[in-house]
Structure formats: C-alpha cells, structure tokens
JSON list of C-alpha atoms in Angstrom, two decimals:
[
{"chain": "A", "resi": 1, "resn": "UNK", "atom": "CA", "xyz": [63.92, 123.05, 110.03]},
{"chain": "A", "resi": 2, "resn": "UNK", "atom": "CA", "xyz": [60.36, 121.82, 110.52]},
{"chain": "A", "resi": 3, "resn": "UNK", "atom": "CA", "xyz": [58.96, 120.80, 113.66]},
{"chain": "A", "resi": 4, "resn": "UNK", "atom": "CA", "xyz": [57.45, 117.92, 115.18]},
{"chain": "A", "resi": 5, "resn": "UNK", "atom": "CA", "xyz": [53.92, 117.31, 113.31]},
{"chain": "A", "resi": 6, "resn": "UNK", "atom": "CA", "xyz": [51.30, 115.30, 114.10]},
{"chain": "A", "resi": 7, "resn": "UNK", "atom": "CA", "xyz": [48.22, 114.11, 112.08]},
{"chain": "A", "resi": 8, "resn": "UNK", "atom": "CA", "xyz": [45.13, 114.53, 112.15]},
{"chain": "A", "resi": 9, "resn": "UNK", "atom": "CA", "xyz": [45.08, 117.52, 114.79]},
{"chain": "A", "resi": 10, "resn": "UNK", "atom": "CA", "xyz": [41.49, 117.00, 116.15]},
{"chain": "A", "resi": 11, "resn": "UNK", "atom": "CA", "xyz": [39.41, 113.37, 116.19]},
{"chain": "A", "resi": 12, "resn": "UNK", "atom": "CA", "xyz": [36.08, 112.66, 116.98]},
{"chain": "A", "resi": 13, "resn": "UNK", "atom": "CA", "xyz": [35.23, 108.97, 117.53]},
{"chain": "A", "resi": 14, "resn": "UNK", "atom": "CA", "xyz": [32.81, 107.02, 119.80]},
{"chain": "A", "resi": 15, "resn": "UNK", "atom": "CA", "xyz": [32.94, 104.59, 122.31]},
{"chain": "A", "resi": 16, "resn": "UNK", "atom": "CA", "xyz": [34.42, 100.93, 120.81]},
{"chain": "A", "resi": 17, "resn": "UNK", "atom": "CA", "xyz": [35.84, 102.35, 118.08]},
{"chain": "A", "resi": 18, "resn": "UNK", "atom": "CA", "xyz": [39.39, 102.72, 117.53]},
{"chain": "A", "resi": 19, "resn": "UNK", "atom": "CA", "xyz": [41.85, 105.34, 116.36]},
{"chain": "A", "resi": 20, "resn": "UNK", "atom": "CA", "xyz": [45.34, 105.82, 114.76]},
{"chain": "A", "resi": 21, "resn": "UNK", "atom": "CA", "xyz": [47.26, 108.88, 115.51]},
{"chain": "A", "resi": 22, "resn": "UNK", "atom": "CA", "xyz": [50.39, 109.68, 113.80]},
{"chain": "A", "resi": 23, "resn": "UNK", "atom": "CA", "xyz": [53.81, 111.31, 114.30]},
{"chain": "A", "resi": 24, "resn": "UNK", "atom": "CA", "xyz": [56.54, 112.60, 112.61]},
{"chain": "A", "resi": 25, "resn": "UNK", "atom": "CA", "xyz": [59.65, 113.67, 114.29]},
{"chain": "A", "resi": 26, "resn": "UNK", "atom": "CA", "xyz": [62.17, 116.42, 113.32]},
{"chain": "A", "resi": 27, "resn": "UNK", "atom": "CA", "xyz": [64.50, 114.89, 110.82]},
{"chain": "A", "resi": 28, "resn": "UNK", "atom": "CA", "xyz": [67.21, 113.16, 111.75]},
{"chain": "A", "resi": 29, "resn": "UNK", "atom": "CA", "xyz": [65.40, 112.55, 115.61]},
{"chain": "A", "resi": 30, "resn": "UNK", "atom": "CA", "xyz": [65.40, 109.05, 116.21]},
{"chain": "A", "resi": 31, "resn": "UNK", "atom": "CA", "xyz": [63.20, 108.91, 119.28]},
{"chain": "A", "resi": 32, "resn": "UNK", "atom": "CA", "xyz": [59.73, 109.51, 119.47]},
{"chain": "A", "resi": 33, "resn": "UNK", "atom": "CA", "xyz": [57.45, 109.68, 122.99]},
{"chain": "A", "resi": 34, "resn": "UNK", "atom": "CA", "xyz": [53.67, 109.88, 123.31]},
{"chain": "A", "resi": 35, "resn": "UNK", "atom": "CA", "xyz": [52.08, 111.46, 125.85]},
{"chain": "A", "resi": 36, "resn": "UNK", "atom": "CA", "xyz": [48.21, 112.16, 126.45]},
{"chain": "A", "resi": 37, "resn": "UNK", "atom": "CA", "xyz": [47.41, 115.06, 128.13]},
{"chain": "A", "resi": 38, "resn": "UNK", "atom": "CA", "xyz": [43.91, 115.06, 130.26]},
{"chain": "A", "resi": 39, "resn": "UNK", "atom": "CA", "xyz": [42.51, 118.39, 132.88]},
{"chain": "A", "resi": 40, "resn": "UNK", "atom": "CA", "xyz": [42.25, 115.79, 135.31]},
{"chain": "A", "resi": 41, "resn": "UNK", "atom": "CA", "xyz": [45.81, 113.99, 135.17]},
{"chain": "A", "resi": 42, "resn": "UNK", "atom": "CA", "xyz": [48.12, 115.82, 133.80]},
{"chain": "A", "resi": 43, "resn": "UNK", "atom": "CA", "xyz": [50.98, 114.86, 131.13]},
{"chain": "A", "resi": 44, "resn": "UNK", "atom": "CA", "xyz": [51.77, 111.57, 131.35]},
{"chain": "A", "resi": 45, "resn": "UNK", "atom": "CA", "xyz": [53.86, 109.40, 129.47]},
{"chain": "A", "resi": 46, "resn": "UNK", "atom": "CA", "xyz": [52.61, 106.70, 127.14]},
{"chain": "A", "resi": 47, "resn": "UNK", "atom": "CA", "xyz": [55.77, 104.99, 125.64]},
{"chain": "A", "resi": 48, "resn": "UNK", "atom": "CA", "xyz": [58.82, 105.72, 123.52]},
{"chain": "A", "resi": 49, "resn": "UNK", "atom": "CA", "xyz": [60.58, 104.22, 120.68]},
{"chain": "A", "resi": 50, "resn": "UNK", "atom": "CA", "xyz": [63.80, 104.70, 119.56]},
{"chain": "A", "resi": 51, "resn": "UNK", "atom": "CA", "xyz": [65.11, 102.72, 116.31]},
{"chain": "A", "resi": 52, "resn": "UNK", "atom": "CA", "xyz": [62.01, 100.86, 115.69]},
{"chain": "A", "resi": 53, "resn": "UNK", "atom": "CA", "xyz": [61.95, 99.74, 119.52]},
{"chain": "A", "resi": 54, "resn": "UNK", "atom": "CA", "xyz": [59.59, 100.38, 121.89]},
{"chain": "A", "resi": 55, "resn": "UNK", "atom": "CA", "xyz": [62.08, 101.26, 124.39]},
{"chain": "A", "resi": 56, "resn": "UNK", "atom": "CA", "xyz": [60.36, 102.44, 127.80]},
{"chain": "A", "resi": 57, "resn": "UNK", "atom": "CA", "xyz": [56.61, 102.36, 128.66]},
{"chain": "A", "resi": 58, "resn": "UNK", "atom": "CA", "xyz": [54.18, 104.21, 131.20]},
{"chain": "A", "resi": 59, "resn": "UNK", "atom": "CA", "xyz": [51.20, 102.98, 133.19]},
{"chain": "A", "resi": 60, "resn": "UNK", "atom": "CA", "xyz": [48.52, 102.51, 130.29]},
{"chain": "A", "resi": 61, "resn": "UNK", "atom": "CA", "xyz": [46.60, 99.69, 129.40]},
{"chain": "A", "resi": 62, "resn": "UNK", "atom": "CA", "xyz": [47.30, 97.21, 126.36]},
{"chain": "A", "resi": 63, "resn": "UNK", "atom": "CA", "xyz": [44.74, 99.04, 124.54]},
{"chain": "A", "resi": 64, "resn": "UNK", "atom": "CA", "xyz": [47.40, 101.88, 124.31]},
{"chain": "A", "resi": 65, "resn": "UNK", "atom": "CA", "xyz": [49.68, 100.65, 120.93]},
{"chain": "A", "resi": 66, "resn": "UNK", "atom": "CA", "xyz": [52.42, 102.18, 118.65]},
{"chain": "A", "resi": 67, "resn": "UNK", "atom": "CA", "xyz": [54.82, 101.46, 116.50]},
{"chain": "A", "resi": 68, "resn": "UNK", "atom": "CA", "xyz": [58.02, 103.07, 114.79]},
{"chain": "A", "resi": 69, "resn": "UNK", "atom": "CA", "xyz": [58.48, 103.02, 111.30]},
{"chain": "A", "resi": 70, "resn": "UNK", "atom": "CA", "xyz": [61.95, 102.84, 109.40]},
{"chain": "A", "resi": 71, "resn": "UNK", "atom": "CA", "xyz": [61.82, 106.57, 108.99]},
{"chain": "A", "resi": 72, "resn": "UNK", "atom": "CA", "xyz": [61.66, 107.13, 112.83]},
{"chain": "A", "resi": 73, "resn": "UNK", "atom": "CA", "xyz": [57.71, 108.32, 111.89]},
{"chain": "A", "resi": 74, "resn": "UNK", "atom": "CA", "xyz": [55.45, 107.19, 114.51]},
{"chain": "A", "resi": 75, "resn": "UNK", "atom": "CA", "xyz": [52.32, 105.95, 115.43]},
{"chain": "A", "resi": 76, "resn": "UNK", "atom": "CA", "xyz": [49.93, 105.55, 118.08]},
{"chain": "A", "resi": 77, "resn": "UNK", "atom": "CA", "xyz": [46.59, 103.30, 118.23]},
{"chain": "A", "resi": 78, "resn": "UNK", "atom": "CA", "xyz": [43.87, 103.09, 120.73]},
{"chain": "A", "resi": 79, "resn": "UNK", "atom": "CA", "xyz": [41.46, 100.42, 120.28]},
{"chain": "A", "resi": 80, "resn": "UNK", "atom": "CA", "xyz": [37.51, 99.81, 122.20]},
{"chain": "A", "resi": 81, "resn": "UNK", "atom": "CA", "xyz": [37.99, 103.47, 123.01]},
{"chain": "A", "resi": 82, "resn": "UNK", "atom": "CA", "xyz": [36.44, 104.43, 126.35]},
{"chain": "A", "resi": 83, "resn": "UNK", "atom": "CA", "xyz": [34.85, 108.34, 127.21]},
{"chain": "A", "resi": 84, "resn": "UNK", "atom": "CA", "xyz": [38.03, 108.58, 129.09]},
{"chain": "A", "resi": 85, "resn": "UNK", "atom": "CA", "xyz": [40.28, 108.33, 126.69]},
{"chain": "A", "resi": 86, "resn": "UNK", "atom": "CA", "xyz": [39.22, 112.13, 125.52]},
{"chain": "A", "resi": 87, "resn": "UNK", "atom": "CA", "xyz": [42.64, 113.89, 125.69]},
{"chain": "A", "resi": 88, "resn": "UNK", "atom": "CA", "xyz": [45.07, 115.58, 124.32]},
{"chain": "A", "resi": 89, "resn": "UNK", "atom": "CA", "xyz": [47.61, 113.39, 122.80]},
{"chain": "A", "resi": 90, "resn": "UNK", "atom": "CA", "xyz": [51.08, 114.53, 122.36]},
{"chain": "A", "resi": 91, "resn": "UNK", "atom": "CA", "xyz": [54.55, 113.62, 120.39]},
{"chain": "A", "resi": 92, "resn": "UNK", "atom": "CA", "xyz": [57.40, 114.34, 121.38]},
{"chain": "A", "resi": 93, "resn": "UNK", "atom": "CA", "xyz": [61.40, 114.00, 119.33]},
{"chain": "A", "resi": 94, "resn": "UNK", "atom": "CA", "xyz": [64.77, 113.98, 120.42]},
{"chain": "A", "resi": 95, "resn": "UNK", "atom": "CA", "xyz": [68.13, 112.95, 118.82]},
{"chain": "A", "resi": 96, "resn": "UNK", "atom": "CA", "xyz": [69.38, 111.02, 122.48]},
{"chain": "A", "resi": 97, "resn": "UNK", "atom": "CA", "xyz": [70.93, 108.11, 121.53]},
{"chain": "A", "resi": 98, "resn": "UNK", "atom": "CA", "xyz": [71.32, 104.96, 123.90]},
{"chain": "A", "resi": 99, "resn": "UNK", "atom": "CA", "xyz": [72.83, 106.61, 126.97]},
{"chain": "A", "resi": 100, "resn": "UNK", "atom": "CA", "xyz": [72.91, 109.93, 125.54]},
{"chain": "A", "resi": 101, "resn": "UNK", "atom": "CA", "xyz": [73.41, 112.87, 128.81]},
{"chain": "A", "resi": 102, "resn": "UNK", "atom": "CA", "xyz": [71.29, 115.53, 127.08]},
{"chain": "A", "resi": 103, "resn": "UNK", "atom": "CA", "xyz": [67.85, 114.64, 125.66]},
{"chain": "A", "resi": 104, "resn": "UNK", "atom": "CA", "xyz": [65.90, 117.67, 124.67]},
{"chain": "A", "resi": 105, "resn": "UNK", "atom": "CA", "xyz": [62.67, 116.69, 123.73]},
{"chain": "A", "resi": 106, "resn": "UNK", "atom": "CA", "xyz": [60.49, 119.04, 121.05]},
{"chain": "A", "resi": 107, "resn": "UNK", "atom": "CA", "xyz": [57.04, 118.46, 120.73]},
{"chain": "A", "resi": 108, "resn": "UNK", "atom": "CA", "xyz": [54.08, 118.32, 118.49]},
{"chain": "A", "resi": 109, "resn": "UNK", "atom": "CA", "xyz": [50.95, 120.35, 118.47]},
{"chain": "A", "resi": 110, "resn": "UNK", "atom": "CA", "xyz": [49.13, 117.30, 119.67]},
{"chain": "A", "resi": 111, "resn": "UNK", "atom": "CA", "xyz": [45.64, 115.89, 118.13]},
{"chain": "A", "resi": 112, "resn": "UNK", "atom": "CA", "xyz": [42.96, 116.52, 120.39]},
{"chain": "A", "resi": 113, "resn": "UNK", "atom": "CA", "xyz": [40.60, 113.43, 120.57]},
{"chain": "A", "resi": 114, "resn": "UNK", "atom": "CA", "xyz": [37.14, 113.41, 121.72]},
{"chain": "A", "resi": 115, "resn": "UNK", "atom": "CA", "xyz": [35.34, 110.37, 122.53]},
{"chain": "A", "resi": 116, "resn": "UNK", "atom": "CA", "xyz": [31.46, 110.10, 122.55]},
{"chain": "B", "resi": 1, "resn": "UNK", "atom": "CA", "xyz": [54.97, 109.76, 140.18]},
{"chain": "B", "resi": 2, "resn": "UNK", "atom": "CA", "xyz": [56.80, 113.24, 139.39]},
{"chain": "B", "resi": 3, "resn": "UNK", "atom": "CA", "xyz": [59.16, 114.39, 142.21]},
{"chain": "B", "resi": 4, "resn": "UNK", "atom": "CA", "xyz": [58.85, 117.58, 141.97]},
{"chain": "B", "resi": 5, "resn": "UNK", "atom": "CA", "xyz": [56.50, 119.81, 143.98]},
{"chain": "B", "resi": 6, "resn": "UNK", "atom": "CA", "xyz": [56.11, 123.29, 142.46]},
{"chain": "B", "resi": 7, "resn": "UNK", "atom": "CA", "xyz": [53.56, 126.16, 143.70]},
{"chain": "B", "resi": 8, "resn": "UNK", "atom": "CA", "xyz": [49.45, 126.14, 141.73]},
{"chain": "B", "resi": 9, "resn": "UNK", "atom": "CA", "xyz": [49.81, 129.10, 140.12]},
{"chain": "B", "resi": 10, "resn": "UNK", "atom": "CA", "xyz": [51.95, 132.44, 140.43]},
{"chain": "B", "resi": 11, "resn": "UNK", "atom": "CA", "xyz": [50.96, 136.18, 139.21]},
{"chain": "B", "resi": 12, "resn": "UNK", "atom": "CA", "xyz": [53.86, 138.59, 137.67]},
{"chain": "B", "resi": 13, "resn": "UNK", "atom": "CA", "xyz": [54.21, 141.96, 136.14]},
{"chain": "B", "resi": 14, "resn": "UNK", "atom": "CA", "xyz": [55.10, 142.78, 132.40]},
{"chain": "B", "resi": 15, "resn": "UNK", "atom": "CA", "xyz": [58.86, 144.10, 132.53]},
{"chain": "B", "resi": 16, "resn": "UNK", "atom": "CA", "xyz": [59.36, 142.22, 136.11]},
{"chain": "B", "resi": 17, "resn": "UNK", "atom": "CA", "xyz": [61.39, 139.07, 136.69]},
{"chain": "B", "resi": 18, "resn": "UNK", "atom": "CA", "xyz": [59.04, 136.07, 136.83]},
{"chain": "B", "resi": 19, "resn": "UNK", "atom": "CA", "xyz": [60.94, 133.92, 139.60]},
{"chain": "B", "resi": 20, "resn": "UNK", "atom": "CA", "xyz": [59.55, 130.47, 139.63]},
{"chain": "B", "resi": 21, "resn": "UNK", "atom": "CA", "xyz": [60.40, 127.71, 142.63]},
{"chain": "B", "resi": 22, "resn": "UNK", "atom": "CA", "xyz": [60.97, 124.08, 142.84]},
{"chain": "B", "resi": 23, "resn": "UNK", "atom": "CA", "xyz": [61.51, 121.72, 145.29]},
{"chain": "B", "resi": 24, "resn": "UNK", "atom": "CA", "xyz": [63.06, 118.07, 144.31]},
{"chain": "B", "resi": 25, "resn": "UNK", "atom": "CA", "xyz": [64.10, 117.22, 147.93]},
{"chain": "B", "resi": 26, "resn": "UNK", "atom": "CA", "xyz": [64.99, 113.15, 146.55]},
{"chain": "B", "resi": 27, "resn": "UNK", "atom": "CA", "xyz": [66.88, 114.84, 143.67]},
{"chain": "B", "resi": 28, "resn": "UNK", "atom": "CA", "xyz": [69.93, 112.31, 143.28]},
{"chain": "B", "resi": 29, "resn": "UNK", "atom": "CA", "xyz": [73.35, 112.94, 142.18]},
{"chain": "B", "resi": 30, "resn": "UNK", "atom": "CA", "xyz": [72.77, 111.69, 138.55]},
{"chain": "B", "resi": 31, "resn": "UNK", "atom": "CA", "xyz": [69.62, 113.30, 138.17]},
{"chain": "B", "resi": 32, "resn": "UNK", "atom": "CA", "xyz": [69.31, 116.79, 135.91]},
{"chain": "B", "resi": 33, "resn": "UNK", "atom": "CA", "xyz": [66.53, 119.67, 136.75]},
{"chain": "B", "resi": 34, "resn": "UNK", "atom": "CA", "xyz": [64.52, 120.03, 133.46]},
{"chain": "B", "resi": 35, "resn": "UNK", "atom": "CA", "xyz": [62.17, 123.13, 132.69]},
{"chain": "B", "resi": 36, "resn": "UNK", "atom": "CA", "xyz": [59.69, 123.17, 130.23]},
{"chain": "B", "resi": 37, "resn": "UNK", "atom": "CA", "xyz": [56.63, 125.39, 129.66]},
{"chain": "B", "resi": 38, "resn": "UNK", "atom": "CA", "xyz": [53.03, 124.92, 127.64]},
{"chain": "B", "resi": 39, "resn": "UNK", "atom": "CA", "xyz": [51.09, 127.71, 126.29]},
{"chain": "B", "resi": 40, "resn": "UNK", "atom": "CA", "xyz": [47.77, 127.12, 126.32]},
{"chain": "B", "resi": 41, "resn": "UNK", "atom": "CA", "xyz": [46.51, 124.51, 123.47]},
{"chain": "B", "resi": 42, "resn": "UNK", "atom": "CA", "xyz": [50.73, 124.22, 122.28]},
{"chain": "B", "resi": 43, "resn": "UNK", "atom": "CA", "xyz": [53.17, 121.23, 123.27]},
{"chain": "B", "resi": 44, "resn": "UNK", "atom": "CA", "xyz": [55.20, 121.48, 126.10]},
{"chain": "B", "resi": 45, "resn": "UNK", "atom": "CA", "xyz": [58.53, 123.80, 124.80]},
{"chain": "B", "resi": 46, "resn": "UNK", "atom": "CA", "xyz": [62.24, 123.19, 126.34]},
{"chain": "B", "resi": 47, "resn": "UNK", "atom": "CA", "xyz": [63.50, 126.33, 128.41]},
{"chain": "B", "resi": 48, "resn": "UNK", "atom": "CA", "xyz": [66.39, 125.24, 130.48]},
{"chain": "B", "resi": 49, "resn": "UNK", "atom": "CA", "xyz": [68.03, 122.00, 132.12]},
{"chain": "B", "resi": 50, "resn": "UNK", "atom": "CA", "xyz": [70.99, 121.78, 134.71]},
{"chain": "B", "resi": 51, "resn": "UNK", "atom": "CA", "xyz": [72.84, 119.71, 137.35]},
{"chain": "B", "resi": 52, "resn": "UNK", "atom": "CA", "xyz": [74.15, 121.42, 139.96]},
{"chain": "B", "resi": 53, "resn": "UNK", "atom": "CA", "xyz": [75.73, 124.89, 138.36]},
{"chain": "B", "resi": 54, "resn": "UNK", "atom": "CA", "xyz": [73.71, 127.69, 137.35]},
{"chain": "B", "resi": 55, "resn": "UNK", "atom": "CA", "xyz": [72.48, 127.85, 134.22]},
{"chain": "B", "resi": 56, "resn": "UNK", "atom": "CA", "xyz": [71.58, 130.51, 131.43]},
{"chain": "B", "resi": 57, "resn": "UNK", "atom": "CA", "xyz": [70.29, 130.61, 128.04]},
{"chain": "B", "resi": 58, "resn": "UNK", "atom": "CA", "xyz": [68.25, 132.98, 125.82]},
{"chain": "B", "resi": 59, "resn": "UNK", "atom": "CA", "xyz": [65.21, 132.39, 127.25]},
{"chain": "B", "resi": 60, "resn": "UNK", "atom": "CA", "xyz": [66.13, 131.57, 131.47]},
{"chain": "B", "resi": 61, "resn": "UNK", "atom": "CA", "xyz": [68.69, 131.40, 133.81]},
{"chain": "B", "resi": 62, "resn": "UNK", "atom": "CA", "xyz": [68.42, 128.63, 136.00]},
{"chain": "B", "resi": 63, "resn": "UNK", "atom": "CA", "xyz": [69.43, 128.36, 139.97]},
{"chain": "B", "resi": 64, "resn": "UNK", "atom": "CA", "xyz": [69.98, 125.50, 141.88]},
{"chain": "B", "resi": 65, "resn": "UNK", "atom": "CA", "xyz": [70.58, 125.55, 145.57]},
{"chain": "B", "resi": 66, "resn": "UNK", "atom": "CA", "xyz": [73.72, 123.61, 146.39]},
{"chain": "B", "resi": 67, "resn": "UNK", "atom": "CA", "xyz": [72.60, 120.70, 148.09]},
{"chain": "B", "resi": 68, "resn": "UNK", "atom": "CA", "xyz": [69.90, 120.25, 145.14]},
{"chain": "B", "resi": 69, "resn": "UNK", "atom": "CA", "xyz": [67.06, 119.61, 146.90]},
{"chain": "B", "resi": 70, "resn": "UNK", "atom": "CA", "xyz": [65.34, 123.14, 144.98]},
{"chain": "B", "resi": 71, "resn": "UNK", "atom": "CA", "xyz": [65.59, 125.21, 142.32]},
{"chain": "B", "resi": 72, "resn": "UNK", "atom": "CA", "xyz": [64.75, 128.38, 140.54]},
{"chain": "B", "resi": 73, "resn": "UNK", "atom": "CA", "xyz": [63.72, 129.34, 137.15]},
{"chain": "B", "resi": 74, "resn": "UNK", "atom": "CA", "xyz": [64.23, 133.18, 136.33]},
{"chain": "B", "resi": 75, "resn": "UNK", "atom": "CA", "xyz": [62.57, 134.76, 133.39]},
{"chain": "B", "resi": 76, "resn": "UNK", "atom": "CA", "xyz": [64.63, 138.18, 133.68]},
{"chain": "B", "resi": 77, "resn": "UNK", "atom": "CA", "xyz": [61.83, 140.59, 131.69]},
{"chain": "B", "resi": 78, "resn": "UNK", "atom": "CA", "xyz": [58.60, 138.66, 131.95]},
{"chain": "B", "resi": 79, "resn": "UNK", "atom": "CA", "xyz": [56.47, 139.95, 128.53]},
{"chain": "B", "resi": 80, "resn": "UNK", "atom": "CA", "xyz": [52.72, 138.86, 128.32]},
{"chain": "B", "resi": 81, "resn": "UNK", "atom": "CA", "xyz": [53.67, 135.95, 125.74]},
{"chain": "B", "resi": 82, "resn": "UNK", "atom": "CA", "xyz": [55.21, 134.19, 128.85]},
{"chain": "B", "resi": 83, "resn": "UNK", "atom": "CA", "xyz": [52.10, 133.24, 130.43]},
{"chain": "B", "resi": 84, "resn": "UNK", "atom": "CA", "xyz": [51.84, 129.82, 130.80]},
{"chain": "B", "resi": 85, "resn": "UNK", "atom": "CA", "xyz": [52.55, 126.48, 132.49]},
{"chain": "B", "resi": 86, "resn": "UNK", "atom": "CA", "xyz": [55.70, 126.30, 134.21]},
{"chain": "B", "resi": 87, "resn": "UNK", "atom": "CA", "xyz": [57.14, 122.35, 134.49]},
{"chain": "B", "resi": 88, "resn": "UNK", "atom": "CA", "xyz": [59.84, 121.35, 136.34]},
{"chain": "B", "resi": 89, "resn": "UNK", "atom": "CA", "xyz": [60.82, 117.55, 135.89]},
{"chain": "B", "resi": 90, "resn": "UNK", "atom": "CA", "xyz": [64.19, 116.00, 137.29]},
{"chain": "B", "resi": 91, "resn": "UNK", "atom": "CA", "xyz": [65.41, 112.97, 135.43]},
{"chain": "B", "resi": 92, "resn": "UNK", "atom": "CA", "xyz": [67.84, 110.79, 135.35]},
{"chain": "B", "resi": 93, "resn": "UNK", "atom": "CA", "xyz": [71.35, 111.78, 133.60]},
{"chain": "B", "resi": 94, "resn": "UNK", "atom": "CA", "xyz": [71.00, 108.50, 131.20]},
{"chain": "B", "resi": 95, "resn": "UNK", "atom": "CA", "xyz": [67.47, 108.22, 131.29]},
{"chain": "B", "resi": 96, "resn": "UNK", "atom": "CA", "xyz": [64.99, 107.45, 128.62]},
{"chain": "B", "resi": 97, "resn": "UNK", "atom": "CA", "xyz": [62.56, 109.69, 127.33]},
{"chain": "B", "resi": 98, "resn": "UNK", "atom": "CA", "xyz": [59.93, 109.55, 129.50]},
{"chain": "B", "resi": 99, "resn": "UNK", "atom": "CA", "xyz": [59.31, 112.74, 131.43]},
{"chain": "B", "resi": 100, "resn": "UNK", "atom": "CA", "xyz": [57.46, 112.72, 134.57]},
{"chain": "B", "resi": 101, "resn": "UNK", "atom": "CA", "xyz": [55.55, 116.27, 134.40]},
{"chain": "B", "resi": 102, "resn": "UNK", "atom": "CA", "xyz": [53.65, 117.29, 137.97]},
{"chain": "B", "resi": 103, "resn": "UNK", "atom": "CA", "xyz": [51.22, 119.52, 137.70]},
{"chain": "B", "resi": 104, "resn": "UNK", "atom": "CA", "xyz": [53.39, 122.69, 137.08]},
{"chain": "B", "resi": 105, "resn": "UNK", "atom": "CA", "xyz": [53.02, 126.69, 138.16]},
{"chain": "B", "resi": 106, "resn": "UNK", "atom": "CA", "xyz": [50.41, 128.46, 135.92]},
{"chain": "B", "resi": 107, "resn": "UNK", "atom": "CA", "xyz": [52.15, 131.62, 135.79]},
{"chain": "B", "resi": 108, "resn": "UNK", "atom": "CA", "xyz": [49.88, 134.77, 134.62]},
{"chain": "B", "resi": 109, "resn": "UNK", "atom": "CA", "xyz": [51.93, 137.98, 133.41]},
{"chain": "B", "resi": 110, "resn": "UNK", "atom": "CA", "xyz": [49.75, 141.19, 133.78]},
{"chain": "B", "resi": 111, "resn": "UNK", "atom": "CA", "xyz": [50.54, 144.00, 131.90]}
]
C-alpha cells in the first residue's frame, strides 16, 4: 500500500512569510506527527493529532500550527517565518489508538524548506 | 530531552555484523527500546522495538541487558545500503506519538 506522502517536497520562502505543508498518512492510520529536522538540533517533535485532535505537543512556538482533517490528512503551518525555521520537516503515521502498546510510526519523505 | 546516549558514529565491514550500543540507564519498567534508522535525505524507517526479551525480525535482532539500563542492535550481514543513522528512542508503553530521537550512531559500512 502507499506510503506516507507529503506535499510539496522542497519550499523556498522568505522571512515573514508563511507556509502550509501537507500530509497524508497511510490509509486507514489515524495519527499523524510532525517533526522538523535541523543539522543543528536534531529530530524533534512538533505535535500529533489523532482523530481530528491535536493530541500531544513539543517545545515550539505558537507560530508552529496544524490541523487534522476528517480523512486523518494533515497539515502543518508556519507563519512570520524566521531564517531558522530552514529544516527538514517530517510526517510521520501510525494506526495506535488511545492507549494502544505498539505504535510503529512510518514516515514521509519530508519537504525541505528554506527560508531567505 | 531523549534518554538515550548512543556512540557519534561507528565504522563496519560489508558481510560483518554491525553491532550498535545503547545506554537508557532511567529506562523504566513501562518503557519499550525503539530503533529506527534514516538514510541520508529519507524519513526515519522502523527496524526493531522491545521490552525486556530479545528481539528479532527481518531486518535486526535486538538485545537488551537484563536490568535494562542498555541495549544492542545487531544487523547480522551489514551490506553497504545499511549505512546510515542509527536511533535508539525508549518510550513509554502507552505513550503518544511523540518520539524523542538523540542524536543517533552514524554508522558507515565499507565494502
């Protein structure tokens, strides 16, 4: 079956400007988790949303959105976007359910942003 | 924070097992040990997760000492497609979705 996917897969925007990236899972995955990806920092987690829900969050500021459709597709927005928000963003899937033991996440290729 | 601490960056041999450490000394009982790996410009990809029993799959077998505070990935025939990233990520049994990756082993396979 086809894999996580994420649109567009490279961005080039500048400073203030904002951005929409966008996510959809493997069918029949009801959570989705963003990540952005930097040489300096690492992975590290942005949020996740399960059913619509934004249901755990990382250490980012409010300028870091997203949002779950119906479909379990996701997106993510950045808005006043800052040179240091030039990363690698990354989706991730899984079927867990509330409380589920096991929750194998799959990821997307990511969409490389650049800001200037 | 991720509480794992893993070694910069390890060097194996095409055909060789690739043996790749851990340590997650404040491991608690609930939590699981979680591999993943990322090949360069790819997302993150699943190997191997486990408890406290040894684990294998297709890809890894995984080893974790008895009192949990460490573990070891094993990739039994290392091939040149393995080089990569190495994470290892403990999290909790009924935790969300939010991994905590460290900064991971860069392994290099050399023909």
């Amino acid at each position: 079956k086809a894999g996580v996917t994420q649109t567009p897969r490279y961005l080039i925007k500048t400073r203030g400007q904002q951005v929409t990236l966008s996510c959809s899972p493997i069918s029949g995955h009801r959570s989705v988790s963003w990540y952005q990806q930097t040489p300096g920092q690492g992975l590290q987690f942005l949020f996740e949303y399960f059913s619509e829900t934004q249901r755990n969050k990382g250490n980012f500021p409010g300028r870091f959105s997203g949002r779950q459709f119906s479909n379990s597709r996701s997106e993510m927005n950045v808005s006043t976007l800052e040179l240091g928000d030039s990363a690698l963003y990354l989706c991730a899937s899984s079927l867990a359910t509330s409380g589920s033991s096991y929750n194998e996440q799959f990821f997307g290729p990511g969409t490389r942003l650049t800001v200037l | 924070d991720a509480k794992t601490t893993q070694p910069t960056s390890m060097d194996c041999a095409e055909g060789r097992a690739a043996n790749l450490p851990c340590n997650h000394s404040t491991i608690s009982g609930n939590e699981y040990v979680y591999w993943y790996r990322q090949i360069h410009s790819q997302g993150p990809q699943y190997i191997i997760h486990g408890l406290k029993n040894n684990e294998t799959n297709e890809m890894a077998s995984l080893i974790i000492t008895e009192d949990r505070k460490s573990s070891t990935l094993i990739l039994p025939h290392a091939t040149l497609r393995d080089t990569a990233v190495y994470y290892c990520i403990v999290r909790g049994r009924y935790n969300n979705n939010d991994m905590r990756f460290g900064a991971g082993t860069r392994l290099t396979v050399k023909p």
